[in-house]
Amino acid sequence: MMNLRVLNLLSVTCTIIISISVLAASNVSPPARQYLFDFTKTDDVDNWQEQSDTVRSVGMSKAVLVIHRNAEFRRAIFFALLNPQPNGAGFAGIRALGSYNLTGHTKLQILCRGQGQHNGFKVVLRHKGLNDEPNYSFEQYFQAPKDDFAIRELPFSEFKAYYRGKRVVNNETLDLSQVSSIGFQMYGGVYQPIKQKGPATLEIDWIRAE
Ligand SMILES: *[C@@H]1O[C@H](CO)[C@@H](O)[C@H](O)[C@H]1NC(C)=O
Ligand SMILES: *[C@@H]1O[C@H](CO)[C@@H](O)[C@H](O)[C@H]1NC(C)=O
Ligand SMILES: *[C@@H]1O[C@H](CO)[C@@H](O)[C@H](O)[C@H]1NC(C)=O
């Protein structure tokens, strides 16, 4: 006959095991890392379109995304030539339209390196298919690493609403479940303390959501 002590011990052990499994089940696990673009594995940059200041009559800048590969590596290069207006207005960019559900992810990560006259870039997101003006874009500035490739992290909570490069103070936030455009821009900095112009490159291995 099993003695009382052993029974007690068994029941305590069972309670602990049940509690742990209940905890584990109720703890919603974060979504798996999602590669949005892995240029180390694809030659396809066809869905990246230029989106530069030449959409306006005064615009003079140019941008393109191309694949750069040899026997050892493959990645994409964003080439930008920024010819801004005297006040700094101007941008050179590229973007990929699509439908990206990033629900539950907390940040964008980009393995990249910047070379050229300036290293200030921004990521431009749009949502709900509202991919053109007058709808807002959701933007975040970053400095590309200069010498060695490194991961730049952009928290989704830090993407703020902008209209033509100017911060819009409103209550609209990026809908992560319906991101419909992902882009990179080199900016003139019309509303920024630092003005940029001239040629710049951003070499990109991959872009992923963590
Ligand atoms: C986005 O993904 C989440 C989590 O997987 C899901 O619950 C939601 O229905 C999806 N939304 C859309 C618009 O697909
Ligand atoms: C942009 O937003 C306006 C309303 O502000 C809407 O009528 C228009 O269809 C939208 N267009 C695109 C393509 O984003
Ligand atoms: C945002 O503001 C507008 C008008 O100011 C209001 O109608 C709308 O309900 C607000 N939306 C949210 C999500 O707070």
PDB file of C-alpha atoms and ligand atoms in Angstrom:
ATOM      1  CA  MET A   1       0.000   0.000   0.000  1.00  0.00           C
ATOM      2  CA  MET A   2       1.344   3.423  -1.006  1.00  0.00           C
ATOM      3  CA  ASN A   3       1.984   5.552   2.015  1.00  0.00           C
ATOM      4  CA  LEU A   4       0.550   9.043   2.471  1.00  0.00           C
ATOM      5  CA  ARG A   5       3.855  10.827   1.992  1.00  0.00           C
ATOM      6  CA  VAL A   6       4.406   9.333  -1.444  1.00  0.00           C
ATOM      7  CA  LEU A   7       0.822  10.180  -2.454  1.00  0.00           C
ATOM      8  CA  ASN A   8       1.301  13.756  -1.326  1.00  0.00           C
ATOM      9  CA  LEU A   9       4.541  14.062  -3.220  1.00  0.00           C
ATOM     10  CA  LEU A  10       2.872  12.676  -6.352  1.00  0.00           C
ATOM     11  CA  SER A  11      -0.003  15.132  -6.115  1.00  0.00           C
ATOM     12  CA  VAL A  12       2.352  18.100  -5.602  1.00  0.00           C
ATOM     13  CA  THR A  13       4.430  16.990  -8.593  1.00  0.00           C
ATOM     14  CA  CYS A  14       1.294  16.674 -10.753  1.00  0.00           C
ATOM     15  CA  THR A  15       0.109  20.140  -9.720  1.00  0.00           C
ATOM     16  CA  ILE A  16       3.470  21.628 -10.671  1.00  0.00           C
ATOM     17  CA  ILE A  17       3.512  19.875 -14.038  1.00  0.00           C
ATOM     18  CA  ILE A  18      -0.056  20.992 -14.809  1.00  0.00           C
ATOM     19  CA  SER A  19       0.705  24.594 -13.780  1.00  0.00           C
ATOM     20  CA  ILE A  20       3.773  24.688 -16.007  1.00  0.00           C
ATOM     21  CA  SER A  21       1.852  23.393 -19.030  1.00  0.00           C
ATOM     22  CA  VAL A  22      -1.021  25.841 -18.439  1.00  0.00           C
ATOM     23  CA  LEU A  23       1.509  28.672 -18.220  1.00  0.00           C
ATOM     24  CA  ALA A  24       3.232  27.567 -21.399  1.00  0.00           C
ATOM     25  CA  ALA A  25      -0.065  27.301 -23.286  1.00  0.00           C
ATOM     26  CA  SER A  26      -1.334  30.706 -22.201  1.00  0.00           C
ATOM     27  CA  ASN A  27       1.983  32.337 -23.042  1.00  0.00           C
ATOM     28  CA  VAL A  28       1.431  33.369 -26.695  1.00  0.00           C
ATOM     29  CA  SER A  29       4.721  32.738 -28.422  1.00  0.00           C
ATOM     30  CA  PRO A  30       6.085  35.494 -30.667  1.00  0.00           C
ATOM     31  CA  PRO A  31       5.897  34.881 -34.405  1.00  0.00           C
ATOM     32  CA  ALA A  32       8.902  33.308 -36.054  1.00  0.00           C
ATOM     33  CA  ARG A  33      11.478  35.534 -37.674  1.00  0.00           C
ATOM     34  CA  GLN A  34      10.238  36.502 -41.140  1.00  0.00           C
ATOM     35  CA  TYR A  35      12.608  37.273 -44.004  1.00  0.00           C
ATOM     36  CA  LEU A  36      10.930  39.899 -46.180  1.00  0.00           C
ATOM     37  CA  PHE A  37      13.794  40.087 -48.653  1.00  0.00           C
ATOM     38  CA  ASP A  38      16.847  37.834 -48.621  1.00  0.00           C
ATOM     39  CA  PHE A  39      19.078  39.030 -51.430  1.00  0.00           C
ATOM     40  CA  THR A  40      21.694  36.408 -50.558  1.00  0.00           C
ATOM     41  CA  LYS A  41      19.238  33.841 -51.985  1.00  0.00           C
ATOM     42  CA  THR A  42      17.511  35.570 -54.873  1.00  0.00           C
ATOM     43  CA  ASP A  43      18.307  37.541 -57.999  1.00  0.00           C
ATOM     44  CA  ASP A  44      14.821  38.983 -58.066  1.00  0.00           C
ATOM     45  CA  VAL A  45      14.572  42.733 -57.600  1.00  0.00           C
ATOM     46  CA  ASP A  46      11.893  43.190 -60.269  1.00  0.00           C
ATOM     47  CA  ASN A  47       9.220  44.336 -57.833  1.00  0.00           C
ATOM     48  CA  TRP A  48      11.397  47.203 -56.552  1.00  0.00           C
ATOM     49  CA  GLN A  49      10.380  50.431 -58.257  1.00  0.00           C
ATOM     50  CA  GLU A  50      12.036  53.802 -58.162  1.00  0.00           C
ATOM     51  CA  GLN A  51      10.299  56.424 -56.076  1.00  0.00           C
ATOM     52  CA  SER A  52      12.404  59.580 -56.325  1.00  0.00           C
ATOM     53  CA  ASP A  53      11.731  63.309 -56.343  1.00  0.00           C
ATOM     54  CA  THR A  54      11.307  63.228 -60.132  1.00  0.00           C
ATOM     55  CA  VAL A  55       7.634  62.498 -59.385  1.00  0.00           C
ATOM     56  CA  ARG A  56       7.602  66.307 -59.002  1.00  0.00           C
ATOM     57  CA  SER A  57       8.638  68.637 -61.829  1.00  0.00           C
ATOM     58  CA  VAL A  58      11.565  70.128 -59.906  1.00  0.00           C
ATOM     59  CA  GLY A  59      13.023  66.718 -58.994  1.00  0.00           C
ATOM     60  CA  MET A  60      16.526  65.807 -60.138  1.00  0.00           C
ATOM     61  CA  SER A  61      17.491  62.733 -58.126  1.00  0.00           C
ATOM     62  CA  LYS A  62      17.855  59.108 -59.191  1.00  0.00           C
ATOM     63  CA  ALA A  63      17.773  55.717 -57.491  1.00  0.00           C
ATOM     64  CA  VAL A  64      17.982  52.068 -58.441  1.00  0.00           C
ATOM     65  CA  LEU A  65      18.244  48.682 -56.719  1.00  0.00           C
ATOM     66  CA  VAL A  66      20.419  46.060 -58.412  1.00  0.00           C
ATOM     67  CA  ILE A  67      21.806  42.639 -57.588  1.00  0.00           C
ATOM     68  CA  HIS A  68      25.544  42.404 -57.021  1.00  0.00           C
ATOM     69  CA  ARG A  69      26.976  38.915 -57.136  1.00  0.00           C
ATOM     70  CA  ASN A  70      30.139  36.945 -57.677  1.00  0.00           C
ATOM     71  CA  ALA A  71      31.159  33.347 -56.979  1.00  0.00           C
ATOM     72  CA  GLU A  72      31.255  34.025 -53.226  1.00  0.00           C
ATOM     73  CA  PHE A  73      28.340  36.277 -52.409  1.00  0.00           C
ATOM     74  CA  ARG A  74      25.137  37.856 -53.557  1.00  0.00           C
ATOM     75  CA  ARG A  75      23.404  40.945 -52.216  1.00  0.00           C
ATOM     76  CA  ALA A  76      21.500  44.010 -53.415  1.00  0.00           C
ATOM     77  CA  ILE A  77      22.853  47.533 -53.797  1.00  0.00           C
ATOM     78  CA  PHE A  78      20.682  50.614 -53.525  1.00  0.00           C
ATOM     79  CA  PHE A  79      22.406  53.323 -55.566  1.00  0.00           C
ATOM     80  CA  ALA A  80      21.206  56.876 -55.010  1.00  0.00           C
ATOM     81  CA  LEU A  81      22.197  60.180 -56.487  1.00  0.00           C
ATOM     82  CA  LEU A  82      20.603  63.030 -54.606  1.00  0.00           C
ATOM     83  CA  ASN A  83      20.314  66.407 -56.319  1.00  0.00           C
ATOM     84  CA  PRO A  84      18.181  68.372 -53.868  1.00  0.00           C
ATOM     85  CA  GLN A  85      16.660  71.833 -54.127  1.00  0.00           C
ATOM     86  CA  PRO A  86      18.591  74.651 -52.392  1.00  0.00           C
ATOM     87  CA  ASN A  87      16.485  74.197 -49.234  1.00  0.00           C
ATOM     88  CA  GLY A  88      17.329  70.493 -49.049  1.00  0.00           C
ATOM     89  CA  ALA A  89      14.068  69.228 -50.547  1.00  0.00           C
ATOM     90  CA  GLY A  90      14.656  66.056 -52.479  1.00  0.00           C
ATOM     91  CA  PHE A  91      14.739  62.303 -52.137  1.00  0.00           C
ATOM     92  CA  ALA A  92      15.989  59.274 -53.983  1.00  0.00           C
ATOM     93  CA  GLY A  93      14.311  56.002 -53.204  1.00  0.00           C
ATOM     94  CA  ILE A  94      13.067  52.586 -54.161  1.00  0.00           C
ATOM     95  CA  ARG A  95      10.144  50.570 -52.870  1.00  0.00           C
ATOM     96  CA  ALA A  96       8.481  47.170 -53.126  1.00  0.00           C
ATOM     97  CA  LEU A  97       4.697  47.004 -53.133  1.00  0.00           C
ATOM     98  CA  GLY A  98       3.227  43.865 -51.650  1.00  0.00           C
ATOM     99  CA  SER A  99       1.174  42.554 -48.815  1.00  0.00           C
ATOM    100  CA  TYR A 100       3.070  41.942 -45.615  1.00  0.00           C
ATOM    101  CA  ASN A 101       1.399  40.820 -42.389  1.00  0.00           C
ATOM    102  CA  LEU A 102       3.890  41.668 -39.639  1.00  0.00           C
ATOM    103  CA  THR A 103       1.494  41.248 -36.721  1.00  0.00           C
ATOM    104  CA  GLY A 104       3.327  40.376 -33.515  1.00  0.00           C
ATOM    105  CA  HIS A 105       6.756  41.362 -34.811  1.00  0.00           C
ATOM    106  CA  THR A 106       8.562  44.107 -32.895  1.00  0.00           C
ATOM    107  CA  LYS A 107      11.265  45.358 -35.216  1.00  0.00           C
ATOM    108  CA  LEU A 108      12.747  45.425 -38.666  1.00  0.00           C
ATOM    109  CA  GLN A 109      16.345  44.257 -39.009  1.00  0.00           C
ATOM    110  CA  ILE A 110      18.551  45.092 -41.969  1.00  0.00           C
ATOM    111  CA  LEU A 111      22.007  43.647 -42.589  1.00  0.00           C
ATOM    112  CA  CYS A 112      23.698  46.404 -44.550  1.00  0.00           C
ATOM    113  CA  ARG A 113      26.570  48.797 -45.145  1.00  0.00           C
ATOM    114  CA  GLY A 114      26.503  52.385 -46.395  1.00  0.00           C
ATOM    115  CA  GLN A 115      29.183  54.010 -48.505  1.00  0.00           C
ATOM    116  CA  GLY A 116      29.297  57.363 -50.207  1.00  0.00           C
ATOM    117  CA  GLN A 117      29.034  61.000 -49.390  1.00  0.00           C
ATOM    118  CA  HIS A 118      26.401  60.482 -46.679  1.00  0.00           C
ATOM    119  CA  ASN A 119      25.106  57.630 -44.574  1.00  0.00           C
ATOM    120  CA  GLY A 120      21.674  58.804 -43.565  1.00  0.00           C
ATOM    121  CA  PHE A 121      18.845  56.708 -44.946  1.00  0.00           C
ATOM    122  CA  LYS A 122      15.268  56.067 -43.998  1.00  0.00           C
ATOM    123  CA  VAL A 123      12.870  53.194 -44.246  1.00  0.00           C
ATOM    124  CA  VAL A 124       9.448  54.173 -45.565  1.00  0.00           C
ATOM    125  CA  LEU A 125       6.454  51.937 -44.882  1.00  0.00           C
ATOM    126  CA  ARG A 126       2.891  52.300 -46.061  1.00  0.00           C
ATOM    127  CA  HIS A 127      -0.218  50.334 -45.152  1.00  0.00           C
ATOM    128  CA  LYS A 128      -3.715  49.258 -46.262  1.00  0.00           C
ATOM    129  CA  GLY A 129      -2.853  49.767 -49.927  1.00  0.00           C
ATOM    130  CA  LEU A 130      -2.642  53.532 -49.356  1.00  0.00           C
ATOM    131  CA  ASN A 131       0.620  53.636 -51.248  1.00  0.00           C
ATOM    132  CA  ASP A 132       0.496  57.128 -52.636  1.00  0.00           C
ATOM    133  CA  GLU A 133      -0.101  60.717 -51.594  1.00  0.00           C
ATOM    134  CA  PRO A 134      -2.011  62.301 -50.037  1.00  0.00           C
ATOM    135  CA  ASN A 135      -1.904  59.340 -47.687  1.00  0.00           C
ATOM    136  CA  TYR A 136       0.770  59.370 -45.027  1.00  0.00           C
ATOM    137  CA  SER A 137       3.881  57.264 -45.008  1.00  0.00           C
ATOM    138  CA  PHE A 138       5.402  55.815 -41.842  1.00  0.00           C
ATOM    139  CA  GLU A 139       9.073  56.571 -41.654  1.00  0.00           C
ATOM    140  CA  GLN A 140      12.149  55.989 -39.546  1.00  0.00           C
ATOM    141  CA  TYR A 141      15.636  57.419 -40.012  1.00  0.00           C
ATOM    142  CA  PHE A 142      18.795  55.381 -39.563  1.00  0.00           C
ATOM    143  CA  GLN A 143      22.534  55.708 -40.079  1.00  0.00           C
ATOM    144  CA  ALA A 144      23.997  52.886 -42.134  1.00  0.00           C
ATOM    145  CA  PRO A 145      27.142  51.230 -40.762  1.00  0.00           C
ATOM    146  CA  LYS A 146      30.141  52.574 -42.666  1.00  0.00           C
ATOM    147  CA  ASP A 147      33.016  50.096 -42.761  1.00  0.00           C
ATOM    148  CA  ASP A 148      31.714  46.659 -41.915  1.00  0.00           C
ATOM    149  CA  PHE A 149      28.331  45.137 -42.531  1.00  0.00           C
ATOM    150  CA  ALA A 150      26.144  45.267 -39.428  1.00  0.00           C
ATOM    151  CA  ILE A 151      22.504  44.790 -38.463  1.00  0.00           C
ATOM    152  CA  ARG A 152      20.474  47.957 -38.072  1.00  0.00           C
ATOM    153  CA  GLU A 153      17.348  47.580 -35.921  1.00  0.00           C
ATOM    154  CA  LEU A 154      14.251  49.681 -36.439  1.00  0.00           C
ATOM    155  CA  PRO A 155      11.487  49.126 -33.852  1.00  0.00           C
ATOM    156  CA  PHE A 156       8.039  49.183 -35.473  1.00  0.00           C
ATOM    157  CA  SER A 157       6.845  51.426 -32.627  1.00  0.00           C
ATOM    158  CA  GLU A 158       9.213  54.143 -33.887  1.00  0.00           C
ATOM    159  CA  PHE A 159       7.713  54.445 -37.380  1.00  0.00           C
ATOM    160  CA  LYS A 160       5.929  57.805 -37.377  1.00  0.00           C
ATOM    161  CA  ALA A 161       3.494  59.376 -39.821  1.00  0.00           C
ATOM    162  CA  TYR A 162       5.005  61.751 -42.409  1.00  0.00           C
ATOM    163  CA  TYR A 163       3.709  63.735 -45.346  1.00  0.00           C
ATOM    164  CA  ARG A 164       6.249  64.873 -47.950  1.00  0.00           C
ATOM    165  CA  GLY A 165       9.099  64.522 -45.473  1.00  0.00           C
ATOM    166  CA  LYS A 166       7.328  66.421 -42.702  1.00  0.00           C
ATOM    167  CA  ARG A 167       6.206  64.794 -39.479  1.00  0.00           C
ATOM    168  CA  VAL A 168       2.425  64.690 -39.182  1.00  0.00           C
ATOM    169  CA  VAL A 169       1.073  64.841 -35.680  1.00  0.00           C
ATOM    170  CA  ASN A 170      -2.073  62.771 -35.697  1.00  0.00           C
ATOM    171  CA  ASN A 171      -3.470  59.637 -34.157  1.00  0.00           C
ATOM    172  CA  GLU A 172      -2.806  57.331 -37.077  1.00  0.00           C
ATOM    173  CA  THR A 173      -0.465  54.440 -36.423  1.00  0.00           C
ATOM    174  CA  LEU A 174       1.025  51.912 -38.754  1.00  0.00           C
ATOM    175  CA  ASP A 175      -1.207  48.849 -39.188  1.00  0.00           C
ATOM    176  CA  LEU A 176       1.367  46.067 -39.019  1.00  0.00           C
ATOM    177  CA  SER A 177      -1.122  43.484 -40.279  1.00  0.00           C
ATOM    178  CA  GLN A 178      -1.518  45.324 -43.597  1.00  0.00           C
ATOM    179  CA  VAL A 179       1.839  46.739 -44.625  1.00  0.00           C
ATOM    180  CA  SER A 180       1.604  47.323 -48.380  1.00  0.00           C
ATOM    181  CA  SER A 181       4.861  49.059 -49.276  1.00  0.00           C
ATOM    182  CA  ILE A 182       8.432  48.802 -47.994  1.00  0.00           C
ATOM    183  CA  GLY A 183      11.020  51.268 -49.210  1.00  0.00           C
ATOM    184  CA  PHE A 184      14.403  52.887 -48.697  1.00  0.00           C
ATOM    185  CA  GLN A 185      15.196  56.535 -49.224  1.00  0.00           C
ATOM    186  CA  MET A 186      18.198  58.774 -49.174  1.00  0.00           C
ATOM    187  CA  TYR A 187      16.803  62.138 -48.058  1.00  0.00           C
ATOM    188  CA  GLY A 188      17.823  65.735 -48.639  1.00  0.00           C
ATOM    189  CA  GLY A 189      16.790  66.654 -45.118  1.00  0.00           C
ATOM    190  CA  VAL A 190      14.553  69.630 -45.811  1.00  0.00           C
ATOM    191  CA  TYR A 191      13.104  69.426 -42.279  1.00  0.00           C
ATOM    192  CA  GLN A 192      16.237  67.909 -40.731  1.00  0.00           C
ATOM    193  CA  PRO A 193      19.293  69.560 -39.153  1.00  0.00           C
ATOM    194  CA  ILE A 194      21.595  67.611 -41.475  1.00  0.00           C
ATOM    195  CA  LYS A 195      21.364  68.189 -45.234  1.00  0.00           C
ATOM    196  CA  GLN A 196      22.545  65.531 -47.656  1.00  0.00           C
ATOM    197  CA  LYS A 197      23.353  65.492 -51.348  1.00  0.00           C
ATOM    198  CA  GLY A 198      25.405  63.609 -53.883  1.00  0.00           C
ATOM    199  CA  PRO A 199      25.993  59.884 -54.388  1.00  0.00           C
ATOM    200  CA  ALA A 200      25.456  57.181 -51.787  1.00  0.00           C
ATOM    201  CA  THR A 201      25.083  53.419 -51.739  1.00  0.00           C
ATOM    202  CA  LEU A 202      23.427  51.018 -49.354  1.00  0.00           C
ATOM    203  CA  GLU A 203      24.489  47.390 -49.738  1.00  0.00           C
ATOM    204  CA  ILE A 204      21.791  45.088 -48.356  1.00  0.00           C
ATOM    205  CA  ASP A 205      22.083  41.382 -47.555  1.00  0.00           C
ATOM    206  CA  TRP A 206      18.608  40.928 -46.119  1.00  0.00           C
ATOM    207  CA  ILE A 207      15.638  42.608 -44.480  1.00  0.00           C
ATOM    208  CA  ARG A 208      13.686  40.682 -41.878  1.00  0.00           C
ATOM    209  CA  ALA A 209      11.044  41.136 -39.188  1.00  0.00           C
ATOM    210  CA  GLU A 210      11.882  39.919 -35.670  1.00  0.00           C
TER     211      GLU A 210
HETATM  212  C1  LIG B   1      -2.122  38.624 -39.658  1.00  0.00           C
HETATM  213  O1  LIG B   1      -1.539  37.630 -38.878  1.00  0.00           O
HETATM  214  C2  LIG B   1      -2.175  37.430 -37.619  1.00  0.00           C
HETATM  215  C3  LIG B   1      -1.332  36.486 -36.795  1.00  0.00           C
HETATM  216  O2  LIG B   1      -0.919  35.377 -37.536  1.00  0.00           O
HETATM  217  C4  LIG B   1      -3.581  36.940 -37.866  1.00  0.00           C
HETATM  218  O3  LIG B   1      -4.253  36.758 -36.647  1.00  0.00           O
HETATM  219  C5  LIG B   1      -4.326  37.977 -38.706  1.00  0.00           C
HETATM  220  O4  LIG B   1      -5.604  37.507 -39.045  1.00  0.00           O
HETATM  221  C6  LIG B   1      -3.568  38.324 -39.968  1.00  0.00           C
HETATM  222  N1  LIG B   1      -4.201  39.474 -40.593  1.00  0.00           N
HETATM  223  C7  LIG B   1      -4.378  39.590 -41.904  1.00  0.00           C
HETATM  224  C8  LIG B   1      -4.988  40.882 -42.369  1.00  0.00           C
HETATM  225  O5  LIG B   1      -4.035  38.718 -42.680  1.00  0.00           O
HETATM  226  C1  LIG B   2      -5.109  58.062 -50.571  1.00  0.00           C
HETATM  227  O1  LIG B   2      -6.029  58.589 -49.619  1.00  0.00           O
HETATM  228  C2  LIG B   2      -7.182  59.179 -50.160  1.00  0.00           C
HETATM  229  C3  LIG B   2      -7.982  59.766 -49.036  1.00  0.00           C
HETATM  230  O2  LIG B   2      -7.182  60.553 -48.225  1.00  0.00           O
HETATM  231  C4  LIG B   2      -7.934  58.182 -50.967  1.00  0.00           C
HETATM  232  O3  LIG B   2      -9.076  58.764 -51.534  1.00  0.00           O
HETATM  233  C5  LIG B   2      -7.039  57.633 -52.051  1.00  0.00           C
HETATM  234  O4  LIG B   2      -7.700  56.636 -52.773  1.00  0.00           O
HETATM  235  C6  LIG B   2      -5.767  57.071 -51.472  1.00  0.00           C
HETATM  236  N1  LIG B   2      -4.981  56.584 -52.572  1.00  0.00           N
HETATM  237  C7  LIG B   2      -3.886  55.820 -52.552  1.00  0.00           C
HETATM  238  C8  LIG B   2      -3.522  55.102 -53.776  1.00  0.00           C
HETATM  239  O5  LIG B   2      -3.172  55.707 -51.614  1.00  0.00           O
HETATM  240  C1  LIG B   3      -8.517  59.719 -34.757  1.00  0.00           C
HETATM  241  O1  LIG B   3      -9.058  61.033 -34.792  1.00  0.00           O
HETATM  242  C2  LIG B   3     -10.252  61.144 -35.546  1.00  0.00           C
HETATM  243  C3  LIG B   3     -10.674  62.613 -35.622  1.00  0.00           C
HETATM  244  O2  LIG B   3      -9.831  63.441 -34.914  1.00  0.00           O
HETATM  245  C4  LIG B   3     -11.324  60.275 -34.933  1.00  0.00           C
HETATM  246  O3  LIG B   3     -12.521  60.359 -35.698  1.00  0.00           O
HETATM  247  C5  LIG B   3     -10.846  58.831 -34.884  1.00  0.00           C
HETATM  248  O4  LIG B   3     -11.792  58.032 -34.224  1.00  0.00           O
HETATM  249  C6  LIG B   3      -9.503  58.727 -34.162  1.00  0.00           C
HETATM  250  N1  LIG B   3      -8.997  57.359 -34.289  1.00  0.00           N
HETATM  251  C7  LIG B   3      -8.405  56.706 -33.299  1.00  0.00           C
HETATM  252  C8  LIG B   3      -7.937  55.328 -33.627  1.00  0.00           C
HETATM  253  O5  LIG B   3      -8.239  57.179 -32.206  1.00  0.00           O
END
